[in-house]
């Protein structure tokens, strides 16, 4: 039946052309000239229609298949493009959501960084206070030790001066007999105790 489906298009064309061939064209001929040879033209058209019909009969199926396959290929390509467009839209939405979340993540990272900086600052200040207290304590202890050392040196100098002054005073006041007596009394006190 598919062979006759196309005959419905070709048959009216062939009948119309055949009718044109047999129409008396003498009325259409111009004066003084021979009229166009419409009969010859009609046979040529009929020949062309038959040739086109035969060509369609043998090549039409291939052409139909070619165009059908081409249509299917294009349809498949369009479907593939639609799928790719849908995937691209999904990826775009995912990227846009990640970009939106990047601002939130950036704010969270900045807040965390500020918090860590504050904690670090507090730790550094606390360590500085501890070290300052330690330095003050060491300075106090050093000052006390130096004070004791200076006091001991001053006592030693004063004691040496007192001994020298006492020795000078005693040597000027003591004679040999008083000197022997003083030594004897000192020895008695040491031995008794």
PDB file of C-alpha atoms in Angstrom:
ATOM      1  CA  UNK A   1       0.000   0.000   0.000  1.00  0.00           C
ATOM      2  CA  UNK A   2       2.932   2.333   0.510  1.00  0.00           C
ATOM      3  CA  UNK A   3       3.652   2.133  -3.237  1.00  0.00           C
ATOM      4  CA  UNK A   4       0.152   3.425  -4.009  1.00  0.00           C
ATOM      5  CA  UNK A   5       0.334   6.159  -1.386  1.00  0.00           C
ATOM      6  CA  UNK A   6       2.698   8.122  -3.594  1.00  0.00           C
ATOM      7  CA  UNK A   7       0.668   7.347  -6.687  1.00  0.00           C
ATOM      8  CA  UNK A   8      -2.062   9.607  -5.272  1.00  0.00           C
ATOM      9  CA  UNK A   9       0.309  12.565  -5.690  1.00  0.00           C
ATOM     10  CA  UNK A  10       1.835  11.618  -9.008  1.00  0.00           C
ATOM     11  CA  UNK A  11      -1.301  10.407 -10.885  1.00  0.00           C
ATOM     12  CA  UNK A  12      -3.136  13.780 -10.822  1.00  0.00           C
ATOM     13  CA  UNK A  13       0.024  15.460 -12.054  1.00  0.00           C
ATOM     14  CA  UNK A  14       0.330  12.994 -14.966  1.00  0.00           C
ATOM     15  CA  UNK A  15      -3.368  13.462 -15.917  1.00  0.00           C
ATOM     16  CA  UNK A  16      -3.002  17.240 -15.842  1.00  0.00           C
ATOM     17  CA  UNK A  17       0.022  17.100 -18.095  1.00  0.00           C
ATOM     18  CA  UNK A  18      -1.647  14.675 -20.483  1.00  0.00           C
ATOM     19  CA  UNK A  19      -4.629  17.009 -20.735  1.00  0.00           C
ATOM     20  CA  UNK A  20      -2.313  19.863 -21.607  1.00  0.00           C
ATOM     21  CA  UNK A  21      -0.801  17.786 -24.409  1.00  0.00           C
ATOM     22  CA  UNK A  22      -4.133  17.159 -26.118  1.00  0.00           C
ATOM     23  CA  UNK A  23      -5.588  20.676 -25.759  1.00  0.00           C
ATOM     24  CA  UNK A  24      -5.807  22.308 -29.166  1.00  0.00           C
ATOM     25  CA  UNK A  25      -3.236  25.028 -29.020  1.00  0.00           C
ATOM     26  CA  UNK A  26      -3.974  26.499 -32.400  1.00  0.00           C
ATOM     27  CA  UNK A  27      -5.873  29.250 -30.680  1.00  0.00           C
ATOM     28  CA  UNK A  28      -2.811  30.089 -28.667  1.00  0.00           C
ATOM     29  CA  UNK A  29      -0.570  30.356 -31.689  1.00  0.00           C
ATOM     30  CA  UNK A  30       0.364  33.839 -32.685  1.00  0.00           C
ATOM     31  CA  UNK A  31      -0.312  35.203 -36.171  1.00  0.00           C
ATOM     32  CA  UNK A  32       2.446  34.848 -38.712  1.00  0.00           C
ATOM     33  CA  UNK A  33       4.430  32.440 -36.670  1.00  0.00           C
ATOM     34  CA  UNK A  34       4.080  28.829 -36.202  1.00  0.00           C
ATOM     35  CA  UNK A  35       2.613  28.012 -32.806  1.00  0.00           C
ATOM     36  CA  UNK A  36       4.640  26.473 -30.130  1.00  0.00           C
ATOM     37  CA  UNK A  37       4.894  22.779 -30.378  1.00  0.00           C
ATOM     38  CA  UNK A  38       2.925  21.968 -27.284  1.00  0.00           C
ATOM     39  CA  UNK A  39       2.541  18.326 -28.148  1.00  0.00           C
ATOM     40  CA  UNK A  40       6.304  17.881 -28.128  1.00  0.00           C
ATOM     41  CA  UNK A  41       6.492  19.788 -24.872  1.00  0.00           C
ATOM     42  CA  UNK A  42       3.767  17.574 -23.349  1.00  0.00           C
ATOM     43  CA  UNK A  43       5.606  14.378 -24.309  1.00  0.00           C
ATOM     44  CA  UNK A  44       8.781  15.734 -22.780  1.00  0.00           C
ATOM     45  CA  UNK A  45       6.976  16.603 -19.553  1.00  0.00           C
ATOM     46  CA  UNK A  46       5.340  13.167 -19.519  1.00  0.00           C
ATOM     47  CA  UNK A  47       8.757  11.595 -20.120  1.00  0.00           C
ATOM     48  CA  UNK A  48      10.173  13.606 -17.232  1.00  0.00           C
ATOM     49  CA  UNK A  49       7.297  12.629 -14.920  1.00  0.00           C
ATOM     50  CA  UNK A  50       7.743   8.952 -15.785  1.00  0.00           C
ATOM     51  CA  UNK A  51      11.507   9.253 -15.253  1.00  0.00           C
ATOM     52  CA  UNK A  52      10.944  11.010 -11.912  1.00  0.00           C
ATOM     53  CA  UNK A  53       8.435   8.301 -10.929  1.00  0.00           C
ATOM     54  CA  UNK A  54      10.885   5.502 -11.786  1.00  0.00           C
ATOM     55  CA  UNK A  55      13.666   7.341  -9.991  1.00  0.00           C
ATOM     56  CA  UNK A  56      11.416   7.821  -6.981  1.00  0.00           C
ATOM     57  CA  UNK A  57      10.408   4.165  -7.086  1.00  0.00           C
ATOM     58  CA  UNK A  58      14.020   2.946  -6.933  1.00  0.00           C
ATOM     59  CA  UNK A  59      15.727   5.749  -5.019  1.00  0.00           C
ATOM     60  CA  UNK A  60      12.787   7.039  -2.991  1.00  0.00           C
ATOM     61  CA  UNK A  61      13.136   4.358  -0.319  1.00  0.00           C
ATOM     62  CA  UNK A  62      16.823   5.177   0.118  1.00  0.00           C
ATOM     63  CA  UNK A  63      16.073   8.877   0.246  1.00  0.00           C
ATOM     64  CA  UNK A  64      13.303   8.300   2.773  1.00  0.00           C
ATOM     65  CA  UNK A  65      15.620   6.161   4.907  1.00  0.00           C
ATOM     66  CA  UNK A  66      18.376   8.745   4.612  1.00  0.00           C
ATOM     67  CA  UNK A  67      16.095  11.579   5.652  1.00  0.00           C
ATOM     68  CA  UNK A  68      14.454   9.440   8.350  1.00  0.00           C
ATOM     69  CA  UNK A  69      17.865   8.489   9.765  1.00  0.00           C
ATOM     70  CA  UNK A  70      18.956  12.094   9.470  1.00  0.00           C
ATOM     71  CA  UNK A  71      15.802  13.203  11.310  1.00  0.00           C
ATOM     72  CA  UNK A  72      16.419  10.600  14.020  1.00  0.00           C
ATOM     73  CA  UNK A  73      20.063  11.676  14.309  1.00  0.00           C
ATOM     74  CA  UNK A  74      19.055  15.305  14.619  1.00  0.00           C
ATOM     75  CA  UNK A  75      16.300  14.374  17.069  1.00  0.00           C
ATOM     76  CA  UNK A  76      18.796  12.352  19.111  1.00  0.00           C
ATOM     77  CA  UNK A  77      21.261  15.222  19.019  1.00  0.00           C
ATOM     78  CA  UNK A  78      18.549  17.625  20.180  1.00  0.00           C
ATOM     79  CA  UNK A  79      17.552  15.251  22.969  1.00  0.00           C
ATOM     80  CA  UNK A  80      21.209  14.948  23.941  1.00  0.00           C
ATOM     81  CA  UNK A  81      21.514  18.716  23.890  1.00  0.00           C
ATOM     82  CA  UNK A  82      18.398  18.990  26.071  1.00  0.00           C
ATOM     83  CA  UNK A  83      19.914  16.525  28.543  1.00  0.00           C
ATOM     84  CA  UNK A  84      23.210  18.394  28.490  1.00  0.00           C
ATOM     85  CA  UNK A  85      21.369  21.690  28.972  1.00  0.00           C
ATOM     86  CA  UNK A  86      19.501  20.218  31.953  1.00  0.00           C
ATOM     87  CA  UNK A  87      22.784  18.937  33.418  1.00  0.00           C
ATOM     88  CA  UNK A  88      24.407  22.307  32.792  1.00  0.00           C
ATOM     89  CA  UNK A  89      21.509  24.028  34.566  1.00  0.00           C
ATOM     90  CA  UNK A  90      21.906  21.652  37.512  1.00  0.00           C
ATOM     91  CA  UNK A  91      25.646  22.292  37.605  1.00  0.00           C
ATOM     92  CA  UNK A  92      25.047  26.028  37.344  1.00  0.00           C
ATOM     93  CA  UNK A  93      22.595  25.850  40.236  1.00  0.00           C
ATOM     94  CA  UNK A  94      25.136  23.840  42.241  1.00  0.00           C
ATOM     95  CA  UNK A  95      27.872  26.365  41.472  1.00  0.00           C
ATOM     96  CA  UNK A  96      25.596  29.263  42.373  1.00  0.00           C
ATOM     97  CA  UNK A  97      24.656  27.602  45.661  1.00  0.00           C
ATOM     98  CA  UNK A  98      28.356  26.974  46.374  1.00  0.00           C
ATOM     99  CA  UNK A  99      29.075  30.622  45.615  1.00  0.00           C
ATOM    100  CA  UNK A 100      26.282  31.641  47.981  1.00  0.00           C
ATOM    101  CA  UNK A 101      27.702  29.291  50.597  1.00  0.00           C
ATOM    102  CA  UNK A 102      31.200  30.677  49.975  1.00  0.00           C
ATOM    103  CA  UNK A 103      30.108  33.991  51.444  1.00  0.00           C
ATOM    104  CA  UNK A 104      28.725  32.184  54.479  1.00  0.00           C
ATOM    105  CA  UNK A 105      31.860  30.044  54.750  1.00  0.00           C
ATOM    106  CA  UNK A 106      34.035  33.138  54.380  1.00  0.00           C
ATOM    107  CA  UNK A 107      32.140  34.849  57.203  1.00  0.00           C
ATOM    108  CA  UNK A 108      32.445  31.721  59.365  1.00  0.00           C
ATOM    109  CA  UNK A 109      36.170  31.457  58.638  1.00  0.00           C
ATOM    110  CA  UNK A 110      36.642  35.147  59.428  1.00  0.00           C
ATOM    111  CA  UNK A 111      34.713  34.775  62.682  1.00  0.00           C
ATOM    112  CA  UNK A 112      36.757  31.703  63.617  1.00  0.00           C
ATOM    113  CA  UNK A 113      39.967  33.529  62.723  1.00  0.00           C
ATOM    114  CA  UNK A 114      38.970  36.497  64.862  1.00  0.00           C
ATOM    115  CA  UNK A 115      38.134  34.174  67.737  1.00  0.00           C
ATOM    116  CA  UNK A 116      41.487  32.386  67.400  1.00  0.00           C
ATOM    117  CA  UNK A 117      43.272  35.760  67.161  1.00  0.00           C
ATOM    118  CA  UNK A 118      41.552  36.933  70.348  1.00  0.00           C
ATOM    119  CA  UNK A 119      42.482  33.682  72.111  1.00  0.00           C
ATOM    120  CA  UNK A 120      46.057  34.012  70.875  1.00  0.00           C
ATOM    121  CA  UNK A 121      46.152  37.648  71.956  1.00  0.00           C
ATOM    122  CA  UNK A 122      44.816  36.729  75.408  1.00  0.00           C
ATOM    123  CA  UNK A 123      47.419  33.945  75.669  1.00  0.00           C
ATOM    124  CA  UNK A 124      50.226  36.309  74.640  1.00  0.00           C
ATOM    125  CA  UNK A 125      49.068  38.997  77.103  1.00  0.00           C
ATOM    126  CA  UNK A 126      48.784  36.418  79.881  1.00  0.00           C
ATOM    127  CA  UNK A 127      52.257  35.068  79.091  1.00  0.00           C
ATOM    128  CA  UNK A 128      53.627  38.636  79.002  1.00  0.00           C
ATOM    129  CA  UNK A 129      52.085  39.356  82.441  1.00  0.00           C
ATOM    130  CA  UNK A 130      53.526  36.129  83.811  1.00  0.00           C
ATOM    131  CA  UNK A 131      56.958  36.912  82.407  1.00  0.00           C
ATOM    132  CA  UNK A 132      56.741  40.505  83.677  1.00  0.00           C
ATOM    133  CA  UNK A 133      55.861  39.227  87.163  1.00  0.00           C
ATOM    134  CA  UNK A 134      58.742  36.778  86.952  1.00  0.00           C
ATOM    135  CA  UNK A 135      61.122  39.538  85.838  1.00  0.00           C
ATOM    136  CA  UNK A 136      59.913  41.788  88.694  1.00  0.00           C
ATOM    137  CA  UNK A 137      60.412  38.922  91.172  1.00  0.00           C
ATOM    138  CA  UNK A 138      63.888  38.234  89.801  1.00  0.00           C
ATOM    139  CA  UNK A 139      64.728  41.955  89.979  1.00  0.00           C
ATOM    140  CA  UNK A 140      63.488  42.094  93.575  1.00  0.00           C
ATOM    141  CA  UNK A 141      65.533  39.045  94.513  1.00  0.00           C
ATOM    142  CA  UNK A 142      68.579  40.449  92.700  1.00  0.00           C
ATOM    143  CA  UNK A 143      68.122  43.779  94.472  1.00  0.00           C
ATOM    144  CA  UNK A 144      67.811  42.031  97.836  1.00  0.00           C
ATOM    145  CA  UNK A 145      70.904  39.947  97.140  1.00  0.00           C
ATOM    146  CA  UNK A 146      72.834  42.991  95.981  1.00  0.00           C
ATOM    147  CA  UNK A 147      71.580  44.881  99.049  1.00  0.00           C
ATOM    148  CA  UNK A 148      72.762  42.070 101.310  1.00  0.00           C
ATOM    149  CA  UNK A 149      76.079  41.967  99.481  1.00  0.00           C
ATOM    150  CA  UNK A 150      76.493  45.729  99.734  1.00  0.00           C
ATOM    151  CA  UNK A 151      75.429  45.592 103.413  1.00  0.00           C
ATOM    152  CA  UNK A 152      77.927  42.831 104.077  1.00  0.00           C
ATOM    153  CA  UNK A 153      80.644  44.822 102.286  1.00  0.00           C
ATOM    154  CA  UNK A 154      79.709  47.942 104.223  1.00  0.00           C
ATOM    155  CA  UNK A 155      79.806  45.978 107.518  1.00  0.00           C
ATOM    156  CA  UNK A 156      83.142  44.501 106.568  1.00  0.00           C
ATOM    157  CA  UNK A 157      84.526  47.950 105.708  1.00  0.00           C
ATOM    158  CA  UNK A 158      83.063  49.442 108.886  1.00  0.00           C
ATOM    159  CA  UNK A 159      84.390  46.521 110.929  1.00  0.00           C
ATOM    160  CA  UNK A 160      87.832  46.975 109.374  1.00  0.00           C
ATOM    161  CA  UNK A 161      87.699  50.692 110.093  1.00  0.00           C
ATOM    162  CA  UNK A 162      86.519  50.039 113.661  1.00  0.00           C
ATOM    163  CA  UNK A 163      89.283  47.497 114.164  1.00  0.00           C
ATOM    164  CA  UNK A 164      91.840  49.897 112.693  1.00  0.00           C
ATOM    165  CA  UNK A 165      90.498  52.750 114.820  1.00  0.00           C
ATOM    166  CA  UNK A 166      90.412  50.526 117.911  1.00  0.00           C
ATOM    167  CA  UNK A 167      93.909  49.269 117.163  1.00  0.00           C
ATOM    168  CA  UNK A 168      95.188  52.809 116.781  1.00  0.00           C
ATOM    169  CA  UNK A 169      93.408  53.894 119.930  1.00  0.00           C
ATOM    170  CA  UNK A 170      94.640  50.913 121.881  1.00  0.00           C
ATOM    171  CA  UNK A 171      98.154  51.070 120.570  1.00  0.00           C
ATOM    172  CA  UNK A 172      98.418  54.676 121.589  1.00  0.00           C
ATOM    173  CA  UNK A 173      96.915  53.943 125.040  1.00  0.00           C
ATOM    174  CA  UNK A 174      98.389  50.534 125.713  1.00  0.00           C
ATOM    175  CA  UNK A 175     101.885  49.941 126.702  1.00  0.00           C
ATOM    176  CA  UNK A 176     103.577  46.578 126.789  1.00  0.00           C
ATOM    177  CA  UNK A 177     102.492  45.713 130.343  1.00  0.00           C
ATOM    178  CA  UNK A 178      98.801  46.622 129.725  1.00  0.00           C
ATOM    179  CA  UNK A 179      98.971  44.738 126.452  1.00  0.00           C
ATOM    180  CA  UNK A 180     100.112  41.532 128.163  1.00  0.00           C
ATOM    181  CA  UNK A 181      97.454  41.932 130.814  1.00  0.00           C
ATOM    182  CA  UNK A 182      94.698  42.370 128.163  1.00  0.00           C
ATOM    183  CA  UNK A 183      95.819  39.206 126.343  1.00  0.00           C
ATOM    184  CA  UNK A 184      95.892  37.247 129.570  1.00  0.00           C
ATOM    185  CA  UNK A 185      92.326  38.321 130.439  1.00  0.00           C
ATOM    186  CA  UNK A 186      91.105  37.435 126.961  1.00  0.00           C
ATOM    187  CA  UNK A 187      92.686  33.970 127.232  1.00  0.00           C
ATOM    188  CA  UNK A 188      91.060  33.387 130.613  1.00  0.00           C
ATOM    189  CA  UNK A 189      87.640  34.275 129.214  1.00  0.00           C
ATOM    190  CA  UNK A 190      88.071  31.978 126.253  1.00  0.00           C
ATOM    191  CA  UNK A 191      89.308  29.071 128.362  1.00  0.00           C
ATOM    192  CA  UNK A 192      86.529  29.461 130.930  1.00  0.00           C
ATOM    193  CA  UNK A 193      83.815  29.392 128.420  1.00  0.00           C
TER     194      UNK A 193
END
